[in-house]
Coordinates of C-alpha atoms in Angstrom, one line a residue:
Chain A
X1 CA -59.3 47.6 -20.0
X2 CA -60.5 44.1 -21.0
X3 CA -63.1 42.5 -18.7
X4 CA -60.4 40.2 -17.2
X5 CA -58.5 43.1 -15.9
X6 CA -55.2 42.0 -17.3
X7 CA -52.9 44.7 -18.8
X8 CA -49.7 44.0 -20.7
X9 CA -47.2 46.8 -21.0
X10 CA -44.3 46.4 -23.5
X11 CA -41.7 49.0 -23.5
X12 CA -38.5 49.8 -25.5
X13 CA -37.1 51.7 -28.4
X14 CA -38.2 50.5 -31.8
X15 CA -35.1 52.2 -33.3
X16 CA -32.6 50.1 -31.1
X17 CA -32.8 46.6 -32.5
X18 CA -33.8 44.1 -30.0
X19 CA -34.8 46.8 -27.5
X20 CA -38.1 46.6 -29.4
X21 CA -38.8 43.2 -28.0
X22 CA -41.2 44.7 -25.3
X23 CA -43.5 46.5 -27.8
X24 CA -43.3 43.5 -30.1
X25 CA -44.5 41.2 -27.3
X26 CA -47.3 43.6 -26.3
X27 CA -48.5 43.7 -29.9
X28 CA -48.6 39.9 -30.2
X29 CA -50.5 39.6 -26.9
X30 CA -53.0 42.2 -28.1
X31 CA -53.8 39.6 -30.8
X32 CA -55.0 37.2 -28.1
X33 CA -57.4 39.9 -26.7
X34 CA -55.3 41.3 -23.9
X35 CA -55.4 45.1 -23.1
X36 CA -51.9 46.0 -24.3
X37 CA -49.7 49.1 -24.3
X38 CA -46.9 49.3 -26.7
X39 CA -44.7 52.2 -25.6
X40 CA -41.3 53.7 -26.1
X41 CA -40.7 54.1 -22.2
X42 CA -42.7 54.0 -19.0
X43 CA -44.4 57.2 -18.1
X44 CA -46.4 58.2 -15.0
X45 CA -49.6 58.0 -16.9
X46 CA -49.1 54.1 -16.8
X47 CA -49.6 54.3 -13.0
X48 CA -53.2 55.4 -13.6
X49 CA -53.8 52.7 -16.1
X50 CA -52.1 50.1 -14.0
X51 CA -54.3 51.1 -11.0
X52 CA -57.3 50.1 -13.0
X53 CA -56.0 46.6 -13.7
X54 CA -56.1 43.3 -11.7
X55 CA -52.9 42.0 -13.1
X56 CA -50.1 43.8 -15.1
X57 CA -47.3 42.2 -17.0
X58 CA -44.4 44.5 -17.8
X59 CA -42.4 43.2 -20.7
X60 CA -38.8 44.4 -21.4
X61 CA -35.6 43.4 -23.3
X62 CA -32.8 42.6 -21.0
X63 CA -29.1 42.3 -21.9
X64 CA -28.4 40.6 -18.6
X65 CA -30.2 37.4 -19.7
X66 CA -29.0 35.0 -22.3
X67 CA -30.4 35.8 -25.6
X68 CA -33.6 34.0 -26.2
X69 CA -34.1 33.3 -22.6
X70 CA -37.1 34.7 -20.5
X71 CA -37.6 35.3 -16.9
X72 CA -40.7 36.2 -14.9
X73 CA -40.5 38.0 -11.5
X74 CA -43.0 39.4 -9.2
X75 CA -42.8 43.2 -8.5
X76 CA -44.3 44.5 -5.4
X77 CA -43.7 48.2 -5.6
X78 CA -43.0 48.4 -2.0
X79 CA -41.3 51.1 0.0
X80 CA -37.9 50.3 -1.5
X81 CA -39.1 50.8 -5.0
X82 CA -37.0 53.3 -7.0
X83 CA -38.4 56.7 -7.1
X84 CA -39.7 58.3 -10.4
X85 CA -37.1 60.7 -11.7
X86 CA -36.5 61.0 -15.4
X87 CA -37.3 57.6 -16.2
X88 CA -39.8 55.2 -14.5
X89 CA -39.5 51.7 -13.5
X90 CA -42.3 49.0 -13.1
X91 CA -41.8 49.1 -9.3
X92 CA -42.0 52.9 -9.2
X93 CA -45.1 53.0 -11.3
X94 CA -46.7 50.4 -8.9
X95 CA -45.8 52.4 -5.9
X96 CA -47.2 55.5 -7.7
X97 CA -50.5 53.6 -8.3
X98 CA -50.7 52.6 -4.7
X99 CA -50.1 56.1 -3.2
X100 CA -51.8 58.1 -5.8
X101 CA -54.7 55.9 -6.7
X102 CA -55.0 53.7 -3.5
X103 CA -54.6 50.5 -5.2
X104 CA -51.9 48.5 -7.1
X105 CA -52.4 45.3 -9.1
X106 CA -50.6 42.1 -9.0
X107 CA -47.6 42.7 -11.3
X108 CA -44.9 40.8 -13.0
X109 CA -41.9 41.8 -14.9
X110 CA -41.1 39.5 -17.8
X111 CA -37.5 40.0 -19.1
X112 CA -36.5 38.9 -22.4
X113 CA -32.9 38.0 -23.1
X114 CA -31.5 40.1 -26.0
X115 CA -28.1 41.2 -27.1
X116 CA -28.4 43.4 -30.2
X117 CA -29.1 47.0 -29.3
X118 CA -27.5 48.8 -32.2
X119 CA -29.4 51.5 -34.0
X120 CA -31.8 50.0 -36.5
X121 CA -35.2 48.3 -36.6
X122 CA -36.1 44.6 -36.6
X123 CA -35.5 41.9 -34.0
X124 CA -32.7 39.3 -34.0
X125 CA -33.7 35.7 -34.1
X126 CA -32.9 35.3 -30.5
X127 CA -35.0 38.3 -29.5
X128 CA -37.8 36.9 -31.7
X129 CA -37.6 33.6 -29.9
X130 CA -37.6 35.4 -26.5
X131 CA -40.7 37.4 -27.5
X132 CA -42.5 34.1 -28.4
X133 CA -41.5 32.6 -25.0
X134 CA -42.7 35.7 -23.2
X135 CA -46.0 35.4 -24.9
X136 CA -46.3 31.8 -24.0
X137 CA -45.4 32.7 -20.4
X138 CA -48.2 35.2 -20.3
X139 CA -50.7 32.8 -21.9
X140 CA -49.8 30.1 -19.6
X141 CA -50.0 32.2 -16.5
X142 CA -53.4 33.6 -17.5
X143 CA -54.7 30.2 -18.7
X144 CA -55.3 31.6 -22.2
X145 CA -55.6 29.3 -25.2
X146 CA -52.3 29.4 -27.1
X147 CA -54.4 28.7 -30.3
X148 CA -56.6 31.7 -29.6
X149 CA -54.5 34.2 -31.5
X150 CA -56.6 36.3 -33.7
X151 CA -60.0 35.3 -32.1
X152 CA -60.2 38.5 -30.0
X153 CA -57.6 40.8 -31.6
X154 CA -57.6 44.3 -30.5
X155 CA -54.7 46.7 -31.4
X156 CA -52.2 47.6 -28.8
X157 CA -52.5 51.2 -27.5
X158 CA -49.4 53.2 -28.2
X159 CA -50.0 55.4 -25.2
X160 CA -51.7 55.0 -21.8
Chain B
X1 CA -10.7 80.0 -2.6
X2 CA -12.6 76.7 -2.4
X3 CA -15.0 75.1 -4.7
X4 CA -18.4 73.3 -4.4
X5 CA -19.6 71.3 -7.5
X6 CA -23.1 70.1 -7.9
X7 CA -22.9 67.3 -10.5
X8 CA -25.3 66.1 -11.7
X9 CA -28.2 68.6 -11.2
X10 CA -31.3 66.6 -10.9
X11 CA -34.9 66.8 -12.1
X12 CA -33.9 68.8 -15.2
X13 CA -33.6 67.5 -18.9
X14 CA -30.1 66.7 -19.6
X15 CA -26.7 66.7 -17.9
X16 CA -25.3 69.6 -15.9
X17 CA -22.7 70.4 -13.3
X18 CA -22.4 73.4 -11.0
X19 CA -19.2 74.6 -9.4
X20 CA -19.3 77.0 -6.5
X21 CA -15.9 78.6 -5.5
X22 CA -15.7 79.7 -1.9
X23 CA -13.1 81.6 -0.1
X24 CA -11.2 80.9 3.2
X25 CA -14.1 82.4 5.1
X26 CA -16.6 80.0 3.5
X27 CA -18.3 82.7 1.5
X28 CA -19.2 82.2 -2.2
X29 CA -16.9 84.0 -4.5
X30 CA -18.3 82.8 -7.9
X31 CA -20.2 80.0 -9.5
X32 CA -20.3 78.2 -12.8
X33 CA -23.0 76.3 -14.5
X34 CA -21.4 73.7 -17.0
X35 CA -23.4 71.8 -19.5
X36 CA -21.5 68.6 -20.1
X37 CA -23.0 67.1 -23.2
X38 CA -23.0 67.8 -26.9
X39 CA -24.7 66.2 -30.0
X40 CA -24.1 68.4 -32.9
X41 CA -27.4 68.4 -34.9
X42 CA -26.3 71.6 -36.6
X43 CA -23.4 69.8 -38.2
X44 CA -24.7 66.4 -39.1
X45 CA -27.9 67.6 -40.8
X46 CA -25.6 69.2 -43.4
X47 CA -26.4 67.6 -46.7
X48 CA -29.9 66.4 -45.7
X49 CA -32.9 67.5 -47.8
X50 CA -34.6 70.4 -46.1
X51 CA -37.9 68.7 -45.9
X52 CA -36.4 66.0 -43.6
X53 CA -35.4 68.7 -41.0
X54 CA -38.7 68.7 -39.0
X55 CA -38.5 65.0 -38.4
X56 CA -34.7 65.0 -37.7
X57 CA -34.6 67.9 -35.4
X58 CA -37.7 66.8 -33.5
X59 CA -35.5 64.0 -32.3
X60 CA -33.5 66.5 -30.3
X61 CA -36.0 66.3 -27.6
X62 CA -38.7 64.0 -26.2
X63 CA -40.4 66.7 -24.1
X64 CA -40.8 69.5 -26.7
X65 CA -40.4 67.9 -30.1
X66 CA -43.5 69.9 -31.2
X67 CA -41.5 73.1 -30.8
X68 CA -38.8 71.8 -32.9
X69 CA -41.3 70.4 -35.5
X70 CA -43.0 73.9 -35.7
X71 CA -39.8 76.0 -35.9
X72 CA -38.3 73.6 -38.4
X73 CA -41.4 73.5 -40.5
X74 CA -41.7 77.2 -40.5
X75 CA -38.1 77.5 -41.7
X76 CA -39.0 75.1 -44.5
X77 CA -42.1 77.2 -45.3
X78 CA -39.8 80.1 -45.8
X79 CA -37.4 78.0 -48.1
X80 CA -40.5 77.0 -50.1
X81 CA -41.6 80.6 -49.9
X82 CA -45.2 79.5 -49.2
X83 CA -48.0 80.9 -47.1
X84 CA -49.5 77.9 -45.4
X85 CA -53.3 77.6 -45.4
X86 CA -55.0 79.3 -42.4
X87 CA -56.5 76.1 -41.1
X88 CA -52.9 74.7 -41.1
X89 CA -51.7 77.5 -39.0
X90 CA -54.7 77.0 -36.6
X91 CA -53.9 73.3 -36.3
X92 CA -50.2 73.9 -35.7
X93 CA -51.1 76.3 -33.0
X94 CA -53.6 74.0 -31.4
X95 CA -50.9 71.2 -31.4
X96 CA -48.5 73.6 -29.8
X97 CA -51.1 74.5 -27.0
X98 CA -51.2 70.8 -26.3
X99 CA -47.5 70.5 -26.0
X100 CA -47.2 73.5 -23.7
X101 CA -49.9 72.1 -21.4
X102 CA -48.1 68.8 -21.2
X103 CA -44.7 70.2 -20.8
X104 CA -45.7 72.7 -18.2
X105 CA -47.5 70.0 -16.3
X106 CA -44.4 67.8 -16.4
X107 CA -42.3 70.7 -15.1
X108 CA -44.6 71.8 -12.4
X109 CA -46.1 68.6 -11.0
X110 CA -43.3 66.1 -11.6
X111 CA -40.1 68.0 -11.3
X112 CA -40.7 71.1 -9.2
X113 CA -43.7 70.3 -7.0
X114 CA -41.8 68.0 -4.7
X115 CA -39.8 71.1 -3.7
X116 CA -42.7 73.5 -3.8
X117 CA -45.3 71.5 -2.0
X118 CA -43.0 69.3 0.4
X119 CA -40.5 72.0 1.1
X120 CA -36.9 72.7 0.1
X121 CA -35.7 71.2 3.4
X122 CA -37.9 68.2 3.5
X123 CA -36.5 64.6 3.6
X124 CA -34.7 64.2 0.3
X125 CA -35.6 60.5 0.2
X126 CA -39.3 61.6 0.1
X127 CA -38.7 64.8 -1.9
X128 CA -39.9 63.3 -5.2
X129 CA -43.1 62.6 -6.9
X130 CA -43.9 59.5 -4.9
X131 CA -43.4 61.4 -1.6
X132 CA -45.6 64.0 -3.1
X133 CA -48.3 61.4 -3.9
X134 CA -48.2 60.2 -0.3
X135 CA -48.9 63.7 1.0
X136 CA -50.9 65.2 -1.8
X137 CA -52.3 62.3 -4.0
X138 CA -54.8 64.6 -5.5
X139 CA -52.1 66.9 -6.8
X140 CA -50.3 64.0 -8.3
X141 CA -53.5 62.8 -9.9
X142 CA -54.1 66.1 -11.4
X143 CA -50.6 66.3 -12.7
X144 CA -51.0 63.0 -14.4
X145 CA -54.3 63.9 -15.9
X146 CA -53.2 67.3 -17.1
X147 CA -50.2 65.9 -18.9
X148 CA -52.2 63.2 -20.3
X149 CA -54.7 65.7 -21.8
X150 CA -51.9 67.6 -23.4
X151 CA -50.4 64.4 -24.8
X152 CA -53.8 63.3 -26.1
X153 CA -54.2 66.7 -27.9
X154 CA -50.9 66.2 -29.6
X155 CA -51.8 62.6 -30.5
X156 CA -55.2 63.5 -31.9
X157 CA -54.1 66.5 -33.9
X158 CA -50.6 65.3 -35.0
X159 CA -50.7 61.5 -35.1
X160 CA -48.4 60.6 -32.1
X161 CA -47.6 62.0 -28.8
X162 CA -43.8 62.2 -28.9
X163 CA -42.5 62.6 -32.4
X164 CA -45.7 63.0 -34.4
X165 CA -45.7 63.0 -38.3
X166 CA -48.4 65.5 -38.5
X167 CA -46.5 68.8 -38.8
X168 CA -44.8 69.1 -42.2
X169 CA -43.3 71.7 -44.5
X170 CA -46.2 73.7 -46.0
X171 CA -48.7 73.0 -43.1
X172 CA -50.0 69.8 -41.6
X173 CA -50.2 66.3 -42.9
X174 CA -53.9 65.7 -42.5
X175 CA -57.1 67.7 -41.8
X176 CA -58.8 67.4 -38.4
X177 CA -61.7 65.0 -38.1
X178 CA -64.7 66.3 -36.2
X179 CA -64.7 63.3 -33.9
X180 CA -61.2 64.2 -32.7
X181 CA -62.1 67.9 -32.3
X182 CA -65.1 66.9 -30.1
X183 CA -63.1 64.5 -28.1
X184 CA -60.6 67.2 -27.2
X185 CA -63.3 69.6 -26.4
X186 CA -64.9 67.1 -24.1
X187 CA -61.8 66.8 -22.0
X188 CA -61.2 70.6 -21.9
X189 CA -63.4 71.4 -18.9
X190 CA -61.6 69.0 -16.5
X191 CA -58.1 70.2 -17.9
X192 CA -59.1 73.8 -17.2
X193 CA -60.4 72.9 -13.7
X194 CA -57.2 71.2 -12.9
X195 CA -55.1 74.2 -14.1
X196 CA -57.3 76.5 -12.0
X197 CA -57.2 74.6 -8.8
X198 CA -53.4 73.9 -9.1
X199 CA -52.8 77.7 -9.5
X200 CA -55.1 78.4 -6.6
X201 CA -53.3 75.9 -4.4
X202 CA -49.9 77.3 -5.6
X203 CA -50.9 80.7 -4.5
X204 CA -51.5 79.4 -1.0
X205 CA -47.9 78.1 -0.5
X206 CA -46.1 81.0 -2.1
X207 CA -45.7 83.0 1.2
X208 CA -43.6 80.1 2.5
X209 CA -41.0 80.8 -0.1
X210 CA -40.1 84.4 0.6
X211 CA -36.3 83.7 1.0
X212 CA -36.3 81.8 -2.2
X213 CA -38.3 84.4 -4.1
X214 CA -35.8 87.0 -3.0
X215 CA -32.8 84.9 -3.9
X216 CA -33.8 82.8 -6.9
X217 CA -32.4 85.0 -9.7
X218 CA -34.1 88.1 -8.5
X219 CA -32.1 90.4 -10.7
X220 CA -32.4 93.0 -13.4
X221 CA -32.1 91.6 -16.8
X222 CA -33.8 92.1 -20.2
X223 CA -36.6 89.8 -21.4
X224 CA -37.6 88.5 -24.7
X225 CA -40.7 86.8 -26.1
X226 CA -43.1 86.7 -29.0
X227 CA -46.0 89.1 -29.2
X228 CA -48.9 89.6 -31.5
X229 CA -50.0 92.8 -33.2
X230 CA -51.9 94.0 -30.1
X231 CA -48.9 93.2 -27.9
X232 CA -50.6 90.0 -26.7
X233 CA -48.8 86.8 -25.7
X234 CA -48.1 84.7 -28.8
X235 CA -46.7 81.3 -28.7
X236 CA -46.8 80.0 -32.3
X237 CA -46.0 83.2 -34.2
X238 CA -45.5 87.0 -33.7
X239 CA -42.7 89.4 -33.4
X240 CA -39.8 89.1 -31.0
X241 CA -40.1 91.9 -28.4
X242 CA -37.1 92.7 -26.1
X243 CA -37.9 94.6 -22.9
X244 CA -35.4 96.1 -20.4
X245 CA -35.5 95.4 -16.8
X246 CA -37.5 98.5 -16.2
X247 CA -40.1 97.6 -18.8
X248 CA -39.1 99.7 -21.8
X249 CA -39.2 98.2 -25.2
X250 CA -35.7 97.8 -26.4
X251 CA -36.5 96.3 -29.8
X252 CA -39.5 94.6 -31.5
X253 CA -38.3 92.7 -34.5
X254 CA -39.4 90.4 -37.3
X255 CA -38.0 87.0 -36.2
X256 CA -36.1 86.8 -39.5
X257 CA -34.0 89.7 -38.2
X258 CA -32.9 87.7 -35.1
X259 CA -29.2 87.6 -36.1
X260 CA -28.9 91.4 -35.9
X261 CA -30.1 91.4 -32.4
X262 CA -29.0 88.1 -30.8
X263 CA -25.3 87.2 -30.5
X264 CA -24.0 83.9 -29.3
X265 CA -20.9 83.8 -27.0
X266 CA -19.0 80.5 -26.6
X267 CA -18.0 79.6 -23.1
X268 CA -14.8 77.8 -22.3
X269 CA -16.3 75.7 -19.5
X270 CA -19.7 74.6 -21.1
X271 CA -21.1 73.2 -24.3
X272 CA -24.0 75.5 -24.0
X273 CA -23.6 78.8 -25.8
X274 CA -24.7 82.1 -24.2
X275 CA -26.8 84.3 -26.3
X276 CA -27.0 88.0 -25.5
X277 CA -28.7 91.0 -26.8
X278 CA -26.2 92.3 -29.4
X279 CA -26.9 96.0 -29.2
X280 CA -25.6 95.8 -25.5
X281 CA -22.9 93.4 -26.1
X282 CA -21.7 90.4 -24.0
X283 CA -22.4 89.9 -21.2
X284 CA -24.3 93.1 -20.7
X285 CA -26.9 92.0 -23.0
X286 CA -28.2 89.3 -20.7
X287 CA -31.9 88.5 -21.1
X288 CA -34.3 85.9 -20.0
X289 CA -36.8 83.9 -22.1
X290 CA -39.6 81.5 -21.1
X291 CA -42.9 81.8 -19.2
X292 CA -41.9 84.6 -16.9
X293 CA -40.1 86.6 -19.7
X294 CA -43.2 86.1 -22.0
X295 CA -45.5 87.5 -19.4
X296 CA -43.2 90.5 -18.7
X297 CA -42.9 91.4 -22.5
X298 CA -46.5 90.9 -23.4
X299 CA -49.2 93.5 -22.7
X300 CA -51.7 90.9 -22.0
X301 CA -52.4 87.2 -22.6
X302 CA -55.3 87.7 -24.9
X303 CA -57.6 85.3 -23.2
X304 CA -60.0 86.2 -20.4
X305 CA -59.1 83.8 -17.7
X306 CA -55.4 84.0 -18.1
X307 CA -55.6 87.8 -18.2
X308 CA -57.5 87.8 -15.0
X309 CA -54.6 85.8 -13.5
X310 CA -52.0 88.0 -15.1
X311 CA -53.6 91.0 -13.5
X312 CA -53.5 89.4 -10.1
X313 CA -49.8 88.3 -10.7
X314 CA -48.8 91.9 -11.6
X315 CA -50.8 93.4 -8.8
X316 CA -48.9 91.1 -6.4
X317 CA -45.4 91.3 -7.9
X318 CA -45.2 94.3 -10.2
X319 CA -45.4 94.9 -13.8
X320 CA -42.0 93.6 -14.5
X321 CA -41.6 90.5 -12.3
X322 CA -37.8 90.0 -11.7
X323 CA -37.5 86.7 -9.5
X324 CA -37.0 83.7 -11.5
X325 CA -38.8 81.7 -8.8
X326 CA -41.9 83.1 -10.5
X327 CA -41.3 81.0 -13.6
X328 CA -43.5 78.4 -11.7
X329 CA -46.3 80.9 -11.3
X330 CA -46.0 82.1 -14.9
X331 CA -46.0 78.5 -16.1
X332 CA -49.4 77.9 -14.5
X333 CA -50.9 81.1 -15.9
X334 CA -49.7 80.0 -19.4
X335 CA -51.3 76.6 -18.9
X336 CA -54.7 78.3 -18.4
X337 CA -54.0 80.6 -21.5
X338 CA -53.2 77.6 -23.7
X339 CA -56.4 75.7 -22.6
X340 CA -58.4 78.8 -23.4
X341 CA -56.6 79.3 -26.7
X342 CA -57.1 75.6 -27.6
X343 CA -60.8 76.1 -26.9
X344 CA -61.0 79.1 -29.2
X345 CA -59.3 77.4 -32.0
X346 CA -61.3 74.2 -31.8
X347 CA -64.6 76.1 -31.7
X348 CA -63.8 77.9 -34.8
X349 CA -65.5 76.0 -37.6
X350 CA -62.6 76.7 -40.0
X351 CA -60.5 74.3 -38.0
X352 CA -62.2 71.5 -40.0
X353 CA -61.3 72.9 -43.3
X354 CA -59.8 70.2 -45.6
X355 CA -57.1 72.4 -47.2
X356 CA -54.2 72.1 -44.8
X357 CA -51.0 72.0 -46.9
X358 CA -49.2 74.2 -49.4
X359 CA -46.7 72.3 -51.7
X360 CA -43.7 73.8 -53.4
X361 CA -40.1 73.2 -54.3
X362 CA -37.1 75.3 -53.3
X363 CA -37.8 78.9 -53.8
X364 CA -35.4 80.6 -51.4
X365 CA -32.0 79.8 -50.3
X366 CA -32.5 80.5 -46.7
X367 CA -35.3 80.0 -44.2
X368 CA -35.9 81.1 -40.6
X369 CA -38.6 79.6 -38.3
X370 CA -39.3 80.7 -34.8
X371 CA -41.8 79.5 -32.2
X372 CA -42.1 79.7 -28.4
X373 CA -41.0 76.5 -26.9
X374 CA -42.3 75.8 -23.4
X375 CA -38.9 77.2 -22.2
X376 CA -38.8 80.1 -24.6
X377 CA -37.9 81.3 -27.9
X378 CA -36.8 78.6 -30.4
X379 CA -35.1 79.6 -33.6
X380 CA -34.2 77.3 -36.5
X381 CA -32.3 78.8 -39.4
X382 CA -31.2 76.8 -42.5
X383 CA -29.4 77.7 -45.7
X384 CA -29.9 75.2 -48.7
X385 CA -28.3 74.7 -52.1
X386 CA -30.4 74.7 -55.3
X387 CA -31.5 71.1 -54.7
X388 CA -32.7 71.9 -51.2
X389 CA -29.9 70.2 -49.4
X390 CA -28.9 71.8 -46.1
X391 CA -25.7 73.7 -46.4
X392 CA -25.7 75.3 -42.9
X393 CA -28.0 75.2 -39.9
X394 CA -28.2 77.3 -36.8
X395 CA -30.4 76.3 -33.8
X396 CA -30.9 78.7 -30.8
X397 CA -32.7 76.9 -28.2
X398 CA -34.7 78.4 -25.3
X399 CA -32.5 77.1 -22.5
X400 CA -29.4 78.7 -24.3
X401 CA -31.1 82.1 -24.2
X402 CA -31.3 81.6 -20.4
X403 CA -27.7 80.4 -20.0
X404 CA -26.3 83.7 -18.6
X405 CA -29.5 84.1 -16.4
X406 CA -29.1 80.6 -15.0
X407 CA -25.4 81.3 -14.2
X408 CA -26.3 84.5 -12.4
X409 CA -29.1 82.9 -10.5
X410 CA -27.0 80.2 -9.3
X411 CA -24.5 82.7 -8.1
X412 CA -27.2 84.7 -6.2
X413 CA -28.8 81.7 -4.6
X414 CA -25.4 80.2 -3.6
X415 CA -24.3 83.5 -2.0
X416 CA -27.6 83.6 -0.2
X417 CA -27.7 79.9 1.0
X418 CA -24.3 78.4 0.8
X419 CA -22.4 79.6 3.9
X420 CA -20.0 76.8 4.8
X421 CA -17.1 74.7 3.7
X422 CA -19.3 71.6 3.8
X423 CA -22.2 70.8 1.6
X424 CA -25.6 70.6 3.3
X425 CA -28.5 69.0 1.4
X426 CA -31.0 71.8 1.8
X427 CA -28.5 74.4 0.4
X428 CA -27.6 72.3 -2.5
X429 CA -31.3 71.6 -3.2
X430 CA -31.9 75.2 -3.5
X431 CA -29.0 75.6 -5.9
X432 CA -30.5 72.8 -8.0
X433 CA -34.0 74.2 -7.6
X434 CA -33.1 77.6 -9.0
X435 CA -32.0 75.7 -12.1
X436 CA -35.2 73.8 -12.2
X437 CA -37.2 77.0 -12.1
X438 CA -36.1 77.7 -15.6
X439 CA -37.1 74.1 -16.6
X440 CA -33.9 73.9 -18.7
X441 CA -33.8 71.4 -21.4
X442 CA -30.1 70.8 -21.8
X443 CA -30.7 68.0 -24.2
X444 CA -32.2 70.6 -26.5
X445 CA -29.9 73.4 -25.8
X446 CA -26.8 71.5 -26.8
X447 CA -28.9 69.2 -29.0
X448 CA -27.8 66.5 -26.6
X449 CA -29.7 63.6 -25.0
X450 CA -29.5 61.5 -21.9
X451 CA -30.8 61.1 -18.4
X452 CA -30.6 63.8 -15.9
X453 CA -27.8 63.7 -13.6
X454 CA -26.1 66.5 -11.7
X455 CA -23.0 66.9 -9.5
X456 CA -22.2 69.6 -7.0
X457 CA -18.5 70.0 -5.9
X458 CA -17.1 72.2 -3.3
X459 CA -13.4 73.3 -4.2
X460 CA -11.1 75.4 -2.0
X461 CA -9.1 78.4 -2.7
X462 CA -6.2 76.3 -4.0
X463 CA -8.4 74.3 -6.2
X464 CA -8.6 71.3 -3.7
X465 CA -11.9 69.4 -3.8
X466 CA -13.5 69.8 -0.3
X467 CA -16.8 68.1 -0.7
X468 CA -18.9 66.5 -3.6
X469 CA -22.4 65.3 -3.9
X470 CA -23.9 63.3 -6.9
X471 CA -27.4 62.5 -7.7
X472 CA -29.7 61.2 -10.3
X473 CA -27.0 59.3 -12.2

C-alpha cells in the first residue's frame, strides 16, 4: 500500500473487449504511483486489502452508461449491501472489510460507459476515452498532478 | 404425486435444479438432480493441436484450472511419449497442493461454513459469509488468508493464480527461483496453523449435526481415488483404487485402463452424465470420489499430521466413513496433508533443478492424463492424428463421478427432512447443503460456465406445481 493509503481496483475480463476498461484504468493509475489492483473479478481477498486502505476506488466497465461517459458514486457497504455469493461487489467487499477486519475505507465506484463486450481483446475508442476520463477523475479527487505520469510508476498487482 | 423443485441450488459452482416428487400424504417419493448447462469442450477442441489442450481446457473452470492443466498436460506427455523430468513432476505436485488448499478453503469457509457455523436453520438473510463474519470474524479472516496462501503458491510456481501458463506438455515452463520457494516456505507455518485451528473448531460443532450426518448421503456405495505404491493418498499421480462400501478393494488399476472400469450413462433429465463402475453395471456401480472417498480408499495419508487426524477420524466414524456430510471433515484433513506435502516438496533441494521440461513431437496416437481434482478423479483422454491435431476427446470430471451419489443423497435428505406440501426454508437449505457437501463443480462437469443459481420446485401427484423457490440468480 502506498503511503497515501489510496488503493485503486480495476476489474473486468481482458478477453471481453471493453470489459477490460477497469484493469486498463488501474494500470494507468499505477503509472501515477497509486497502489493498484488489476483483476479479472472481485474476490474476498480484496476485502483484506481494502481494510488496509484509507480510500478505495473501484473501476468497472458499465453498459448502462453512454459510451465514453464516466460516473463516480460513493459506496458505503452498509447493511443493505449485497452479500457475497459467487461473485463479489464493491459494496459487499466493503461490508466484509468492516465486519471481518473492523474497518472499511472511504470508497468510490467509478463506472466507465462501454458498449462492446464481444469476445476479443483491445478497447474501443469510446472505452479508451472513458478510461482516460476515469483516470482524470481519480487524479482530480486525490489532487494528483495530471502531468506526473511515470514519475512514481509502480506495476499494478494482478492479485490482492 | 406432487413435486418440489429447488432451482437454482446456491453456493455451488454452476447451475442446478432439484425436483422433489411428493405423494398425496406429503411424503417424498423420489427426487431428481438436474444440471441445466452444457458447453461442449470435448467437441469444439476437435482439430486443435494437442499442445493447446492444457490452456484451452483450463478455461473450463476458474476454481480448479490447475487440475485441468495437470490432467491435460499428462495426456499430452503420453502423446509425446515422454517421461517428464523429476523436478517438473515435483513442481506440478506442489502447484497442485496450492490449488487444493485454495479450493478446499473456498468450499469450506465461503460456501459451507455459513451452514456449518451459523446453523442450517439460521436466518437465511444472514446465512452467508458476511453473516459469518459478524459472528466469527476470525474464521472469515482465516478463510481469506488460507485461500490467499494457496493462490500465492499457484502464482509463484505457475505464473498466475487463475489460468497460469506454467504447466505445459513435457513438464513446467520455468524452473523455480529460490526466492519464490523461500517466500512460500515462510508462509507455510501460518497456513498450517489456520488449517489446524479450523479443523479443531469444526470438531467442536460436529455433534450439533447428528441428524444431518445420518441423512446427508449416509449410504453404501463404492469409492474411488488415487493411491501410491504404499496405498497412501496421492493427488497428482498414482493408481485408481476402487473400494466397496465394506472396504474391500474391488479393483486397483493403471489410470490408462479407466475405460474398462468406468462406464458413463447418459441421463434424460440432466446434461451431467452418470459414471459407474462397469463391472457392476448401471446403476449398481455407483461410487463416490473426492476428499471423503480418497480417505476411504487410501491406507494412510503419508504425512504425519494428516495421518494423526485421519486416525482420529476413523476412530470416531469407522474405517469406511459413509456419510457425505463428512466430505467437510475430509476436506480439512486433506488441507493439512497438502500443506505438509508442499513443505516436503519445497524442502527437497532437487526442487530448484533447472531441467524441468521434456520436448518431443507426436509419438503416440492417444494419451490419457489423470489427477485428483479437489472434487475427485479428473480424466482427460485425447486421440490425435499424425500431425497432433485432436481427433477425439473425452473428459470425465470429478463432479460427474459423484452424480449418482448426489442424486441418492438428495433423495435421502429429502425423505428425512421434507415432510409437507409446502416448502420451508430450513428443509430446502438442507437439500441444497447436501449438494454443497460434495462441493460440486457443475461448470466443470458439463464443461459449462456461469454463476450459481438453483431452483427448488414442489410438484404434486398430477404434475401440478405446488410451490417453488429460487435463489442465487
